Amino acid sequence: MKTSLFATLAAAAVIPTQAFPSANEWKPPGPDDVRGPCPGLNTLTNHGFLPRNGRDIDADTLGDALIKGLNAEPKLAGIFFAQAITTNPKPNATTFSLSDLTRHNILEHDASLSRQDAHYGRADILHPSVFAETLSHLPDPVISLKQAAHVRKARIDASNRTNPEFAWSEISERNSLLESAIYLIAFGDREAGSISKERLVYFFENERFPPGWEKTDKAITLDELIQMAGRMASATTTTETASPTEDKLLAAGRGAHGSVGGDEL
């Protein structure tokens, strides 16, 4: 009995640590798993911060994932959940699935940087041609805030020209600005508002944390997100007339502590 036990322990001792994968090791979705239009939430799911099947996510689970995966402040996590839960069509829902987020013109919108418009088909997966169009506007190895603003506007203009059912609301504009702001803050230089093109491409194409990336020690706050979106709006509207949403975010971005109420985000 002792010999058998010692042999088992000895064998376990020489098994490489890779044989015991981390709880947050990246894994692609399985055939019965669901994902949505948000590369960030898909990434957190692929890394196991959210349920790997992408289903039935409650407020505590989302908050824990955003805090542990990206170091987002609890307030921001709560607002994200309040928005996400609106996509669940069930009355009095207390959870949402990533596939719910794909319901068109609730949070998901036309003119994505990486998804085709819902008019043409699935908007929950990266569309190579759309993403190639996005990258065609980004020739440099480091994407500046001005370039990020330009490519966002270019995608809106292209979608407006080509999609016969193109729809763009104040909510669409707000979400588009915030989506660009979050990837700059989470994966880029949050002070400069820039990001490595290589890192951006890796994140979008793989829905996986980029090699060498580490979660920031400084929490991502609602104020910072609003301010970055305001800077994005300012860069977008340098030679244009700002939309109502851009006006609000522009004002927030100019302030030292710009913020809006939860019902505005």
PDB file of C-alpha atoms in Angstrom:
ATOM      1  CA  MET A   1       0.000   0.000   0.000  1.00  0.00           C
ATOM      2  CA  LYS A   2       2.773   2.450   0.995  1.00  0.00           C
ATOM      3  CA  THR A   3       4.788   1.564  -2.105  1.00  0.00           C
ATOM      4  CA  SER A   4       1.788   2.235  -4.318  1.00  0.00           C
ATOM      5  CA  LEU A   5       1.087   5.560  -2.608  1.00  0.00           C
ATOM      6  CA  PHE A   6       4.707   6.707  -2.852  1.00  0.00           C
ATOM      7  CA  ALA A   7       4.826   5.734  -6.510  1.00  0.00           C
ATOM      8  CA  THR A   8       1.688   7.752  -7.238  1.00  0.00           C
ATOM      9  CA  LEU A   9       3.033  10.822  -5.437  1.00  0.00           C
ATOM     10  CA  ALA A  10       6.393  10.523  -7.176  1.00  0.00           C
ATOM     11  CA  ALA A  11       4.722  10.329 -10.570  1.00  0.00           C
ATOM     12  CA  ALA A  12       2.601  13.391  -9.825  1.00  0.00           C
ATOM     13  CA  ALA A  13       5.679  15.337  -8.791  1.00  0.00           C
ATOM     14  CA  VAL A  14       7.259  15.069 -12.234  1.00  0.00           C
ATOM     15  CA  ILE A  15       4.140  15.972 -14.241  1.00  0.00           C
ATOM     16  CA  PRO A  16       4.758  19.375 -15.857  1.00  0.00           C
ATOM     17  CA  THR A  17       2.735  22.223 -14.373  1.00  0.00           C
ATOM     18  CA  GLN A  18       1.098  22.717 -17.766  1.00  0.00           C
ATOM     19  CA  ALA A  19      -0.867  19.537 -17.090  1.00  0.00           C
ATOM     20  CA  PHE A  20      -2.824  21.465 -14.484  1.00  0.00           C
ATOM     21  CA  PRO A  21      -4.222  24.396 -16.454  1.00  0.00           C
ATOM     22  CA  SER A  22      -5.012  27.679 -14.763  1.00  0.00           C
ATOM     23  CA  ALA A  23      -8.672  28.435 -14.132  1.00  0.00           C
ATOM     24  CA  ASN A  24      -8.246  31.405 -16.468  1.00  0.00           C
ATOM     25  CA  GLU A  25      -6.412  29.629 -19.254  1.00  0.00           C
ATOM     26  CA  TRP A  26      -7.737  30.667 -22.668  1.00  0.00           C
ATOM     27  CA  LYS A  27      -9.977  28.139 -24.403  1.00  0.00           C
ATOM     28  CA  PRO A  28     -12.020  28.640 -27.567  1.00  0.00           C
ATOM     29  CA  PRO A  29     -15.792  28.275 -27.292  1.00  0.00           C
ATOM     30  CA  GLY A  30     -17.245  24.800 -27.729  1.00  0.00           C
ATOM     31  CA  PRO A  31     -20.058  23.877 -30.123  1.00  0.00           C
ATOM     32  CA  ASP A  32     -22.782  24.516 -27.530  1.00  0.00           C
ATOM     33  CA  ASP A  33     -21.286  27.713 -26.124  1.00  0.00           C
ATOM     34  CA  VAL A  34     -22.551  31.172 -27.074  1.00  0.00           C
ATOM     35  CA  ARG A  35     -20.694  34.394 -27.648  1.00  0.00           C
ATOM     36  CA  GLY A  36     -21.814  37.913 -28.468  1.00  0.00           C
ATOM     37  CA  PRO A  37     -20.851  41.050 -30.385  1.00  0.00           C
ATOM     38  CA  CYS A  38     -18.511  42.373 -27.656  1.00  0.00           C
ATOM     39  CA  PRO A  39     -14.904  41.151 -28.051  1.00  0.00           C
ATOM     40  CA  GLY A  40     -14.151  42.175 -24.467  1.00  0.00           C
ATOM     41  CA  LEU A  41     -16.863  40.059 -22.853  1.00  0.00           C
ATOM     42  CA  ASN A  42     -16.068  37.202 -25.237  1.00  0.00           C
ATOM     43  CA  THR A  43     -12.429  37.415 -24.124  1.00  0.00           C
ATOM     44  CA  LEU A  44     -13.361  37.294 -20.448  1.00  0.00           C
ATOM     45  CA  THR A  45     -15.507  34.251 -21.224  1.00  0.00           C
ATOM     46  CA  ASN A  46     -12.788  32.479 -23.205  1.00  0.00           C
ATOM     47  CA  HIS A  47     -10.457  33.008 -20.244  1.00  0.00           C
ATOM     48  CA  GLY A  48     -12.995  31.627 -17.776  1.00  0.00           C
ATOM     49  CA  PHE A  49     -13.721  34.831 -15.885  1.00  0.00           C
ATOM     50  CA  LEU A  50     -17.306  34.445 -17.102  1.00  0.00           C
ATOM     51  CA  PRO A  51     -19.074  31.088 -17.506  1.00  0.00           C
ATOM     52  CA  ARG A  52     -17.414  29.416 -20.464  1.00  0.00           C
ATOM     53  CA  ASN A  53     -20.763  28.579 -22.029  1.00  0.00           C
ATOM     54  CA  GLY A  54     -21.598  32.300 -22.140  1.00  0.00           C
ATOM     55  CA  ARG A  55     -24.999  31.771 -20.561  1.00  0.00           C
ATOM     56  CA  ASP A  56     -27.011  33.007 -17.573  1.00  0.00           C
ATOM     57  CA  ILE A  57     -24.637  35.698 -16.327  1.00  0.00           C
ATOM     58  CA  ASP A  58     -25.865  37.494 -13.214  1.00  0.00           C
ATOM     59  CA  ALA A  59     -24.747  40.792 -11.708  1.00  0.00           C
ATOM     60  CA  ASP A  60     -22.277  39.305  -9.234  1.00  0.00           C
ATOM     61  CA  THR A  61     -20.683  37.093 -11.876  1.00  0.00           C
ATOM     62  CA  LEU A  62     -20.241  39.963 -14.323  1.00  0.00           C
ATOM     63  CA  GLY A  63     -18.912  42.254 -11.631  1.00  0.00           C
ATOM     64  CA  ASP A  64     -16.429  39.664 -10.410  1.00  0.00           C
ATOM     65  CA  ALA A  65     -15.236  39.025 -13.981  1.00  0.00           C
ATOM     66  CA  LEU A  66     -14.699  42.688 -14.797  1.00  0.00           C
ATOM     67  CA  ILE A  67     -12.916  43.318 -11.518  1.00  0.00           C
ATOM     68  CA  LYS A  68     -10.664  40.253 -11.643  1.00  0.00           C
ATOM     69  CA  GLY A  69     -10.114  40.209 -15.395  1.00  0.00           C
ATOM     70  CA  LEU A  70      -9.680  43.921 -16.158  1.00  0.00           C
ATOM     71  CA  ASN A  71      -9.574  45.670 -12.764  1.00  0.00           C
ATOM     72  CA  ALA A  72     -12.741  47.661 -13.462  1.00  0.00           C
ATOM     73  CA  GLU A  73     -14.247  49.451 -10.493  1.00  0.00           C
ATOM     74  CA  PRO A  74     -17.454  47.885  -9.060  1.00  0.00           C
ATOM     75  CA  LYS A  75     -19.513  50.944 -10.052  1.00  0.00           C
ATOM     76  CA  LEU A  76     -18.582  50.462 -13.687  1.00  0.00           C
ATOM     77  CA  ALA A  77     -19.356  46.748 -13.517  1.00  0.00           C
ATOM     78  CA  GLY A  78     -22.796  47.538 -12.104  1.00  0.00           C
ATOM     79  CA  ILE A  79     -23.579  49.924 -14.946  1.00  0.00           C
ATOM     80  CA  PHE A  80     -22.439  47.374 -17.525  1.00  0.00           C
ATOM     81  CA  PHE A  81     -24.819  44.825 -16.052  1.00  0.00           C
ATOM     82  CA  ALA A  82     -27.729  47.282 -15.956  1.00  0.00           C
ATOM     83  CA  GLN A  83     -27.253  47.808 -19.687  1.00  0.00           C
ATOM     84  CA  ALA A  84     -26.679  44.143 -20.551  1.00  0.00           C
ATOM     85  CA  ILE A  85     -29.774  42.893 -18.730  1.00  0.00           C
ATOM     86  CA  THR A  86     -31.979  44.973 -21.045  1.00  0.00           C
ATOM     87  CA  THR A  87     -31.103  42.610 -23.898  1.00  0.00           C
ATOM     88  CA  ASN A  88     -32.713  39.572 -22.244  1.00  0.00           C
ATOM     89  CA  PRO A  89     -36.235  39.334 -23.716  1.00  0.00           C
ATOM     90  CA  LYS A  90     -37.612  37.427 -20.718  1.00  0.00           C
ATOM     91  CA  PRO A  91     -39.715  39.514 -18.304  1.00  0.00           C
ATOM     92  CA  ASN A  92     -38.058  40.361 -14.974  1.00  0.00           C
ATOM     93  CA  ALA A  93     -34.810  38.716 -16.047  1.00  0.00           C
ATOM     94  CA  THR A  94     -31.965  38.625 -13.545  1.00  0.00           C
ATOM     95  CA  THR A  95     -29.373  37.182 -15.944  1.00  0.00           C
ATOM     96  CA  PHE A  96     -28.333  37.577 -19.553  1.00  0.00           C
ATOM     97  CA  SER A  97     -26.443  35.421 -22.036  1.00  0.00           C
ATOM     98  CA  LEU A  98     -23.842  36.754 -24.435  1.00  0.00           C
ATOM     99  CA  SER A  99     -26.091  35.805 -27.338  1.00  0.00           C
ATOM    100  CA  ASP A 100     -28.764  38.182 -25.968  1.00  0.00           C
ATOM    101  CA  LEU A 101     -26.389  41.075 -26.600  1.00  0.00           C
ATOM    102  CA  THR A 102     -26.640  40.417 -30.335  1.00  0.00           C
ATOM    103  CA  ARG A 103     -30.264  41.587 -30.452  1.00  0.00           C
ATOM    104  CA  HIS A 104     -30.057  44.431 -32.925  1.00  0.00           C
ATOM    105  CA  ASN A 105     -30.275  48.082 -31.919  1.00  0.00           C
ATOM    106  CA  ILE A 106     -30.507  47.544 -28.186  1.00  0.00           C
ATOM    107  CA  LEU A 107     -26.803  47.681 -27.371  1.00  0.00           C
ATOM    108  CA  GLU A 108     -25.458  46.058 -30.553  1.00  0.00           C
ATOM    109  CA  HIS A 109     -25.367  48.527 -33.434  1.00  0.00           C
ATOM    110  CA  ASP A 110     -24.374  49.003 -37.060  1.00  0.00           C
ATOM    111  CA  ALA A 111     -20.878  50.171 -38.057  1.00  0.00           C
ATOM    112  CA  SER A 112     -18.898  47.871 -35.786  1.00  0.00           C
ATOM    113  CA  LEU A 113     -15.134  47.833 -36.172  1.00  0.00           C
ATOM    114  CA  SER A 114     -15.129  44.051 -36.545  1.00  0.00           C
ATOM    115  CA  ARG A 115     -18.690  42.798 -37.173  1.00  0.00           C
ATOM    116  CA  GLN A 116     -20.915  43.059 -40.209  1.00  0.00           C
ATOM    117  CA  ASP A 117     -24.166  44.976 -39.893  1.00  0.00           C
ATOM    118  CA  ALA A 118     -27.107  42.830 -38.817  1.00  0.00           C
ATOM    119  CA  HIS A 119     -28.783  43.530 -42.160  1.00  0.00           C
ATOM    120  CA  TYR A 120     -26.234  41.245 -43.815  1.00  0.00           C
ATOM    121  CA  GLY A 121     -26.141  38.391 -41.301  1.00  0.00           C
ATOM    122  CA  ARG A 122     -24.548  37.386 -38.008  1.00  0.00           C
ATOM    123  CA  ALA A 123     -23.217  40.256 -35.948  1.00  0.00           C
ATOM    124  CA  ASP A 124     -21.753  38.150 -33.136  1.00  0.00           C
ATOM    125  CA  ILE A 125     -18.555  37.004 -34.860  1.00  0.00           C
ATOM    126  CA  LEU A 126     -15.621  38.809 -36.411  1.00  0.00           C
ATOM    127  CA  HIS A 127     -16.173  39.426 -40.117  1.00  0.00           C
ATOM    128  CA  PRO A 128     -12.846  39.328 -41.992  1.00  0.00           C
ATOM    129  CA  SER A 129     -13.800  41.850 -44.672  1.00  0.00           C
ATOM    130  CA  VAL A 130     -15.153  44.370 -42.185  1.00  0.00           C
ATOM    131  CA  PHE A 131     -12.099  44.074 -39.972  1.00  0.00           C
ATOM    132  CA  ALA A 132      -9.811  44.357 -43.004  1.00  0.00           C
ATOM    133  CA  GLU A 133     -11.579  47.603 -43.888  1.00  0.00           C
ATOM    134  CA  THR A 134     -10.979  48.841 -40.346  1.00  0.00           C
ATOM    135  CA  LEU A 135      -7.285  47.984 -40.512  1.00  0.00           C
ATOM    136  CA  SER A 136      -6.931  49.716 -43.891  1.00  0.00           C
ATOM    137  CA  HIS A 137      -7.429  53.006 -42.039  1.00  0.00           C
ATOM    138  CA  LEU A 138      -4.694  52.164 -39.530  1.00  0.00           C
ATOM    139  CA  PRO A 139      -1.335  52.110 -41.354  1.00  0.00           C
ATOM    140  CA  ASP A 140       0.944  52.782 -38.377  1.00  0.00           C
ATOM    141  CA  PRO A 141       2.289  50.328 -35.767  1.00  0.00           C
ATOM    142  CA  VAL A 142       0.882  52.514 -32.989  1.00  0.00           C
ATOM    143  CA  ILE A 143      -2.718  53.682 -33.263  1.00  0.00           C
ATOM    144  CA  SER A 144      -3.153  57.209 -31.923  1.00  0.00           C
ATOM    145  CA  LEU A 145      -6.332  58.584 -30.404  1.00  0.00           C
ATOM    146  CA  LYS A 146      -6.873  60.625 -33.569  1.00  0.00           C
ATOM    147  CA  GLN A 147      -6.528  57.507 -35.747  1.00  0.00           C
ATOM    148  CA  ALA A 148      -8.871  55.536 -33.501  1.00  0.00           C
ATOM    149  CA  ALA A 149     -11.422  58.331 -33.823  1.00  0.00           C
ATOM    150  CA  HIS A 150     -10.940  58.465 -37.594  1.00  0.00           C
ATOM    151  CA  VAL A 151     -11.460  54.741 -38.140  1.00  0.00           C
ATOM    152  CA  ARG A 152     -14.590  54.730 -35.970  1.00  0.00           C
ATOM    153  CA  LYS A 153     -16.059  57.545 -38.060  1.00  0.00           C
ATOM    154  CA  ALA A 154     -14.961  55.873 -41.299  1.00  0.00           C
ATOM    155  CA  ARG A 155     -16.849  52.703 -40.353  1.00  0.00           C
ATOM    156  CA  ILE A 156     -19.985  54.720 -39.604  1.00  0.00           C
ATOM    157  CA  ASP A 157     -19.748  56.468 -42.966  1.00  0.00           C
ATOM    158  CA  ALA A 158     -19.150  53.187 -44.841  1.00  0.00           C
ATOM    159  CA  SER A 159     -22.080  51.491 -43.156  1.00  0.00           C
ATOM    160  CA  ASN A 160     -24.314  54.462 -43.874  1.00  0.00           C
ATOM    161  CA  ARG A 161     -23.378  54.313 -47.573  1.00  0.00           C
ATOM    162  CA  THR A 162     -23.829  50.588 -48.051  1.00  0.00           C
ATOM    163  CA  ASN A 163     -26.489  49.356 -45.623  1.00  0.00           C
ATOM    164  CA  PRO A 164     -30.048  50.069 -46.845  1.00  0.00           C
ATOM    165  CA  GLU A 165     -31.307  49.568 -43.286  1.00  0.00           C
ATOM    166  CA  PHE A 166     -28.571  51.581 -41.602  1.00  0.00           C
ATOM    167  CA  ALA A 167     -29.697  52.897 -38.230  1.00  0.00           C
ATOM    168  CA  TRP A 168     -27.753  55.228 -35.971  1.00  0.00           C
ATOM    169  CA  SER A 169     -29.168  56.670 -32.775  1.00  0.00           C
ATOM    170  CA  GLU A 170     -27.777  58.669 -29.894  1.00  0.00           C
ATOM    171  CA  ILE A 171     -27.427  55.356 -28.037  1.00  0.00           C
ATOM    172  CA  SER A 172     -25.480  53.877 -30.958  1.00  0.00           C
ATOM    173  CA  GLU A 173     -23.138  56.852 -30.975  1.00  0.00           C
ATOM    174  CA  ARG A 174     -22.630  56.680 -27.221  1.00  0.00           C
ATOM    175  CA  ASN A 175     -21.921  52.963 -27.237  1.00  0.00           C
ATOM    176  CA  SER A 176     -19.561  53.270 -30.189  1.00  0.00           C
ATOM    177  CA  LEU A 177     -17.513  55.926 -28.409  1.00  0.00           C
ATOM    178  CA  LEU A 178     -17.416  53.960 -25.160  1.00  0.00           C
ATOM    179  CA  GLU A 179     -16.397  50.755 -26.945  1.00  0.00           C
ATOM    180  CA  SER A 180     -13.391  52.471 -28.494  1.00  0.00           C
ATOM    181  CA  ALA A 181     -12.567  54.117 -25.178  1.00  0.00           C
ATOM    182  CA  ILE A 182     -12.500  50.817 -23.288  1.00  0.00           C
ATOM    183  CA  TYR A 183     -10.052  49.069 -25.624  1.00  0.00           C
ATOM    184  CA  LEU A 184      -7.708  52.062 -25.435  1.00  0.00           C
ATOM    185  CA  ILE A 185      -7.828  52.085 -21.630  1.00  0.00           C
ATOM    186  CA  ALA A 186      -7.739  48.327 -21.024  1.00  0.00           C
ATOM    187  CA  PHE A 187      -5.085  47.367 -23.582  1.00  0.00           C
ATOM    188  CA  GLY A 188      -3.323  50.568 -24.574  1.00  0.00           C
ATOM    189  CA  ASP A 189      -1.611  53.634 -23.171  1.00  0.00           C
ATOM    190  CA  ARG A 190      -4.439  55.190 -21.208  1.00  0.00           C
ATOM    191  CA  GLU A 191      -2.681  58.535 -20.796  1.00  0.00           C
ATOM    192  CA  ALA A 192      -1.826  58.993 -24.475  1.00  0.00           C
ATOM    193  CA  GLY A 193      -4.992  57.273 -25.673  1.00  0.00           C
ATOM    194  CA  SER A 194      -2.990  55.052 -28.011  1.00  0.00           C
ATOM    195  CA  ILE A 195      -2.577  51.319 -28.565  1.00  0.00           C
ATOM    196  CA  SER A 196      -0.228  48.990 -30.388  1.00  0.00           C
ATOM    197  CA  LYS A 197      -1.797  47.875 -33.661  1.00  0.00           C
ATOM    198  CA  GLU A 198      -0.361  44.390 -33.148  1.00  0.00           C
ATOM    199  CA  ARG A 199      -2.028  44.143 -29.739  1.00  0.00           C
ATOM    200  CA  LEU A 200      -5.350  45.450 -31.058  1.00  0.00           C
ATOM    201  CA  VAL A 201      -5.379  42.973 -33.941  1.00  0.00           C
ATOM    202  CA  TYR A 202      -4.511  40.058 -31.653  1.00  0.00           C
ATOM    203  CA  PHE A 203      -7.283  40.964 -29.223  1.00  0.00           C
ATOM    204  CA  PHE A 204      -9.964  41.332 -31.892  1.00  0.00           C
ATOM    205  CA  GLU A 205      -8.981  38.320 -33.987  1.00  0.00           C
ATOM    206  CA  ASN A 206      -8.475  35.886 -31.114  1.00  0.00           C
ATOM    207  CA  GLU A 207     -10.737  37.286 -28.388  1.00  0.00           C
ATOM    208  CA  ARG A 208      -7.868  36.584 -26.053  1.00  0.00           C
ATOM    209  CA  PHE A 209      -5.610  38.660 -23.819  1.00  0.00           C
ATOM    210  CA  PRO A 210      -2.617  39.752 -25.927  1.00  0.00           C
ATOM    211  CA  PRO A 211       0.819  38.227 -25.237  1.00  0.00           C
ATOM    212  CA  GLY A 212       2.731  40.221 -22.656  1.00  0.00           C
ATOM    213  CA  TRP A 213      -0.350  42.118 -21.531  1.00  0.00           C
ATOM    214  CA  GLU A 214      -1.009  42.395 -17.826  1.00  0.00           C
ATOM    215  CA  LYS A 215      -4.046  43.747 -16.031  1.00  0.00           C
ATOM    216  CA  THR A 216      -3.483  47.303 -14.895  1.00  0.00           C
ATOM    217  CA  ASP A 217      -2.830  48.024 -11.232  1.00  0.00           C
ATOM    218  CA  LYS A 218      -4.861  51.217 -11.575  1.00  0.00           C
ATOM    219  CA  ALA A 219      -8.585  50.484 -11.569  1.00  0.00           C
ATOM    220  CA  ILE A 220     -10.576  51.405 -14.668  1.00  0.00           C
ATOM    221  CA  THR A 221     -13.184  53.874 -13.462  1.00  0.00           C
ATOM    222  CA  LEU A 222     -16.413  55.248 -14.871  1.00  0.00           C
ATOM    223  CA  ASP A 223     -14.954  58.757 -14.847  1.00  0.00           C
ATOM    224  CA  GLU A 224     -11.920  57.656 -16.838  1.00  0.00           C
ATOM    225  CA  LEU A 225     -14.057  55.820 -19.386  1.00  0.00           C
ATOM    226  CA  ILE A 226     -16.297  58.851 -19.884  1.00  0.00           C
ATOM    227  CA  GLN A 227     -13.293  61.137 -20.188  1.00  0.00           C
ATOM    228  CA  MET A 228     -11.659  58.894 -22.812  1.00  0.00           C
ATOM    229  CA  ALA A 229     -14.927  58.734 -24.754  1.00  0.00           C
ATOM    230  CA  GLY A 230     -15.023  62.531 -24.566  1.00  0.00           C
ATOM    231  CA  ARG A 231     -11.506  62.732 -25.949  1.00  0.00           C
ATOM    232  CA  MET A 232     -12.588  60.372 -28.728  1.00  0.00           C
ATOM    233  CA  ALA A 233     -15.606  62.581 -29.478  1.00  0.00           C
ATOM    234  CA  SER A 234     -13.354  65.637 -29.568  1.00  0.00           C
ATOM    235  CA  ALA A 235     -10.962  63.943 -32.004  1.00  0.00           C
ATOM    236  CA  THR A 236     -13.917  62.830 -34.138  1.00  0.00           C
ATOM    237  CA  THR A 237     -15.548  66.235 -34.333  1.00  0.00           C
ATOM    238  CA  THR A 238     -12.522  68.450 -34.842  1.00  0.00           C
ATOM    239  CA  THR A 239     -13.829  69.528 -38.238  1.00  0.00           C
ATOM    240  CA  GLU A 240     -17.449  68.476 -37.850  1.00  0.00           C
ATOM    241  CA  THR A 241     -20.522  69.443 -35.884  1.00  0.00           C
ATOM    242  CA  ALA A 242     -20.874  67.312 -32.791  1.00  0.00           C
ATOM    243  CA  SER A 243     -23.942  65.165 -32.242  1.00  0.00           C
ATOM    244  CA  PRO A 244     -25.863  65.561 -28.945  1.00  0.00           C
ATOM    245  CA  THR A 245     -24.119  62.475 -27.537  1.00  0.00           C
ATOM    246  CA  GLU A 246     -20.719  63.710 -28.663  1.00  0.00           C
ATOM    247  CA  ASP A 247     -21.446  67.080 -27.060  1.00  0.00           C
ATOM    248  CA  LYS A 248     -22.099  65.382 -23.704  1.00  0.00           C
ATOM    249  CA  LEU A 249     -19.028  63.171 -23.888  1.00  0.00           C
ATOM    250  CA  LEU A 250     -16.902  66.015 -25.204  1.00  0.00           C
ATOM    251  CA  ALA A 251     -17.848  68.105 -22.169  1.00  0.00           C
ATOM    252  CA  ALA A 252     -17.069  65.179 -19.882  1.00  0.00           C
ATOM    253  CA  GLY A 253     -13.719  64.626 -21.534  1.00  0.00           C
ATOM    254  CA  ARG A 254     -12.731  68.236 -20.991  1.00  0.00           C
ATOM    255  CA  GLY A 255     -13.499  68.088 -17.278  1.00  0.00           C
ATOM    256  CA  ALA A 256     -11.021  66.881 -14.718  1.00  0.00           C
ATOM    257  CA  HIS A 257     -13.644  64.599 -13.238  1.00  0.00           C
ATOM    258  CA  GLY A 258     -16.240  64.356 -15.986  1.00  0.00           C
ATOM    259  CA  SER A 259     -19.046  61.879 -15.343  1.00  0.00           C
ATOM    260  CA  VAL A 260     -22.643  61.197 -16.184  1.00  0.00           C
ATOM    261  CA  GLY A 261     -25.360  59.448 -14.279  1.00  0.00           C
ATOM    262  CA  GLY A 262     -25.854  55.708 -14.627  1.00  0.00           C
ATOM    263  CA  ASP A 263     -29.002  56.234 -16.672  1.00  0.00           C
ATOM    264  CA  GLU A 264     -26.958  58.141 -19.215  1.00  0.00           C
ATOM    265  CA  LEU A 265     -24.271  55.526 -19.826  1.00  0.00           C
TER     266      LEU A 265
END
